[in-house]
CSV table of C-alpha atoms in Angstrom, one decimal:
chain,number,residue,atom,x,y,z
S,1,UNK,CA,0.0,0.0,0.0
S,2,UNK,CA,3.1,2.3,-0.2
S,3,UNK,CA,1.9,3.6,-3.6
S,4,UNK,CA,-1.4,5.6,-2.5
S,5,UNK,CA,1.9,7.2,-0.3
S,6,UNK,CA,4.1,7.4,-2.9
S,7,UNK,CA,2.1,8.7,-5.2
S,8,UNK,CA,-0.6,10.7,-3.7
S,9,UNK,CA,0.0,14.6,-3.3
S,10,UNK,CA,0.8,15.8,0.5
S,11,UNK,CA,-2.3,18.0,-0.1
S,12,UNK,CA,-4.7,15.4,-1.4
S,13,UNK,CA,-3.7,13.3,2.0
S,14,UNK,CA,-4.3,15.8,4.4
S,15,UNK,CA,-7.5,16.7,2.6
S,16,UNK,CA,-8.7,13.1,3.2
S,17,UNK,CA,-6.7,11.5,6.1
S,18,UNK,CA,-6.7,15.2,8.5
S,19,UNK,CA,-3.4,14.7,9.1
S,20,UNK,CA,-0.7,18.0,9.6
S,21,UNK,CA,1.4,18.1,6.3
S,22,UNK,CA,4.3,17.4,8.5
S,23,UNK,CA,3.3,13.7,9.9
S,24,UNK,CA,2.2,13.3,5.7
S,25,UNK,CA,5.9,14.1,4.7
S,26,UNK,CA,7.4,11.5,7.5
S,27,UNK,CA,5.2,8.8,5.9
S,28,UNK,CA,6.7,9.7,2.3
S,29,UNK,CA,9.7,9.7,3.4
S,30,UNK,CA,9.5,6.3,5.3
S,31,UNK,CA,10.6,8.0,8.7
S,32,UNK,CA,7.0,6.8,10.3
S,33,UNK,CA,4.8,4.7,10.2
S,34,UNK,CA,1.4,5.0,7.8
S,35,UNK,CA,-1.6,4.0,10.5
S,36,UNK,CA,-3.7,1.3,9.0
S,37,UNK,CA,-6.5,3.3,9.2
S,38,UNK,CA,-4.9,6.0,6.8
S,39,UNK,CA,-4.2,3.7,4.5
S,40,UNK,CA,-8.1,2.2,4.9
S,41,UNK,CA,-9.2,5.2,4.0
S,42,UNK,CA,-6.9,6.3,1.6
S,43,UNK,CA,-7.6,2.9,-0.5
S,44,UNK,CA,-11.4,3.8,0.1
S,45,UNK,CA,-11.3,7.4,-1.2
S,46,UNK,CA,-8.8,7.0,-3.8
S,47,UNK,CA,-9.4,3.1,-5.2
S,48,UNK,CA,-13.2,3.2,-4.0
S,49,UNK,CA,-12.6,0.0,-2.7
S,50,UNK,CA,-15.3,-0.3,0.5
S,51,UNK,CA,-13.9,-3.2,1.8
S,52,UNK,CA,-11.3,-1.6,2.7
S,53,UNK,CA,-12.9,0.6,5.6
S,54,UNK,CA,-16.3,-1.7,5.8
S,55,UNK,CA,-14.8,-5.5,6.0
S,56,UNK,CA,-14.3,-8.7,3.8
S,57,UNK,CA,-18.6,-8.4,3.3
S,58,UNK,CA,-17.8,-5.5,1.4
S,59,UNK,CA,-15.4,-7.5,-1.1
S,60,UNK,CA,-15.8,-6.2,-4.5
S,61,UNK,CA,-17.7,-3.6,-4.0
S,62,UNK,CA,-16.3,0.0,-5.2
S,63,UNK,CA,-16.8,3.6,-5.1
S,64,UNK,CA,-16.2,5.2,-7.9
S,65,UNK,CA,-17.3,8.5,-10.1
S,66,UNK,CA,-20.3,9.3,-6.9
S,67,UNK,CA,-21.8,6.2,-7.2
S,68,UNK,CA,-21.3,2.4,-5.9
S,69,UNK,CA,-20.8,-0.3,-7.8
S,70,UNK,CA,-21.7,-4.2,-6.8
S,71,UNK,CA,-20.2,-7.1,-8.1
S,72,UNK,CA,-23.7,-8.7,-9.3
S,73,UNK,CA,-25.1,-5.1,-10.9
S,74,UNK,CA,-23.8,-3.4,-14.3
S,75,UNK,CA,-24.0,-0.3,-13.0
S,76,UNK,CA,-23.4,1.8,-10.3
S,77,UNK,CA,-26.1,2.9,-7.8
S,78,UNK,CA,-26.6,6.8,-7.1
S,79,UNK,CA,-27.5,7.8,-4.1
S,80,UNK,CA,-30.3,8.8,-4.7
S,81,UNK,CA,-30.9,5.1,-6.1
S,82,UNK,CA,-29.6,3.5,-3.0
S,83,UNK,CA,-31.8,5.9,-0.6
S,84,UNK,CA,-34.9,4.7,-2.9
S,85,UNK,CA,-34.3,1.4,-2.3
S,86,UNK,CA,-35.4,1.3,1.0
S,87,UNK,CA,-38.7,2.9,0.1
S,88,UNK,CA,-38.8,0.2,-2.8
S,89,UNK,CA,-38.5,-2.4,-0.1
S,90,UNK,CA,-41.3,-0.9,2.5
S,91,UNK,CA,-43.9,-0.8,-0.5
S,92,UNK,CA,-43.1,-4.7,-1.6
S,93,UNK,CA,-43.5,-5.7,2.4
S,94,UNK,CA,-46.5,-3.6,2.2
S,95,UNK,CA,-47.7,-5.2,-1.2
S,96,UNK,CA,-47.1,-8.2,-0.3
S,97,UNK,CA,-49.4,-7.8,3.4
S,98,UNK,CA,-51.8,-7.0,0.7
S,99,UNK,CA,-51.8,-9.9,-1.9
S,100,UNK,CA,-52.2,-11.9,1.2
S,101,UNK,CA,-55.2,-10.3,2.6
S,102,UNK,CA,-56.5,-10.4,-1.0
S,103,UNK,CA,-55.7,-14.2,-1.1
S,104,UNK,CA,-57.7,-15.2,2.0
S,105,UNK,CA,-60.6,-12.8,0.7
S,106,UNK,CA,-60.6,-14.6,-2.5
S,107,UNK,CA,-60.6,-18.1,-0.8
S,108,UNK,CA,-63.3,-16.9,1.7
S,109,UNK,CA,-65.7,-16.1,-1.4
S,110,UNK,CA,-64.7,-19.2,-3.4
S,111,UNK,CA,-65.8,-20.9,-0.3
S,112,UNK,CA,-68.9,-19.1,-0.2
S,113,UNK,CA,-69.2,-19.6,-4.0
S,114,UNK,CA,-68.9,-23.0,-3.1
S,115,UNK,CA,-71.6,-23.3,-0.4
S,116,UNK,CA,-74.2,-21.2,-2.2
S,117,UNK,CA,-73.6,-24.0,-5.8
S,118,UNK,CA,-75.0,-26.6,-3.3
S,119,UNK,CA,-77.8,-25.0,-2.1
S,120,UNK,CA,-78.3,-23.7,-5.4
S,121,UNK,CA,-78.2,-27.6,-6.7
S,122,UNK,CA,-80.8,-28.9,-3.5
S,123,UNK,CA,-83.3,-26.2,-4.6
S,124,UNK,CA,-83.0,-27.2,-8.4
S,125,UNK,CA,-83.7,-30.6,-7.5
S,126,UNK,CA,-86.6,-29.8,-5.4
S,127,UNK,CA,-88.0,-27.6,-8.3
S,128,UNK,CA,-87.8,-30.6,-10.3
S,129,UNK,CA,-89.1,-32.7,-7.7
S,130,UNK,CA,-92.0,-30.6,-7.1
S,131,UNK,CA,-92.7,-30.2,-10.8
S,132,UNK,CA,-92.8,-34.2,-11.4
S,133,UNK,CA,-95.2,-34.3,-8.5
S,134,UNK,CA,-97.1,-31.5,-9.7
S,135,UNK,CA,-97.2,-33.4,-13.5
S,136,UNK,CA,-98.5,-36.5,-11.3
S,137,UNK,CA,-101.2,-35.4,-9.3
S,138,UNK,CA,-102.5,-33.5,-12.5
S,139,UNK,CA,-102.7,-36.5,-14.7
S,140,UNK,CA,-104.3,-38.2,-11.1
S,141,UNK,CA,-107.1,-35.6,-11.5
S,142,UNK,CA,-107.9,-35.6,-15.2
């Protein structure tokens, strides 16, 4: 990790590490040590590389032009993008409360479908009950 040293400006370091130009010019020079921590987040500002500050999880995953790339996406996510994600995610929990309400309604009125076929069925039969027994006692009478 010498190079982001080597070849980073004095300037550009102390803009992102906060470090006094003097304890910068030590580390160039090899006279001290470079903390791991500057050098975490000088390979996460300059390479993008977020696994770097954030952990092994973050393997792959890079910073880069304002936006952040992921190994299994093209392109990289704005963040705009990433903050909308989270809305994304509270409207499929709550779409997906709702297909299941709409699934037990729907099963409630096949259910009631069901029920009102058989009584529909017991009250054509007795129609056509009745109306044989009707046919009967009129032949009976003539």
């Amino acid at each position: 990790m010498e190079y982001l040293i080597k070849y980073t400006s004095c300037q550009e370091i102390e803009r992102i590490t906060g470090e006094d130009l003097k304890t910068i010019k030590q580390w160039k020079k090899g006279t001290r040590k470079v903390p791991a921590s500057a050098i975490r987040l000088l390979r996460l500002y300059i390479e993008g590389d977020a696994s770097a500050l954030l952990g092994k999880d973050w393997d792959g995953h890079v910073f880069r032009d304002n936006m952040l790339f992921i190994p299994e996406w093209r392109r990289g996510l704005t963040p705009g993008e990433i903050r909308a994600l989270f809305w994304q995610v509270q409207l499929i929990s709550s779409l997906k409360k709702e297909i299941e309400l709409l699934k037990e309604e729907l099963e409630r009125r096949n259910n009631e479908f069901d029920s009102l076929e058989v009584k529909a069925d017991f009250y054509r039969r007795q129609l056509v009950l009745e109306s044989r027994f009707g046919m009967i006692l009129q032949k009976s009478f003539y």
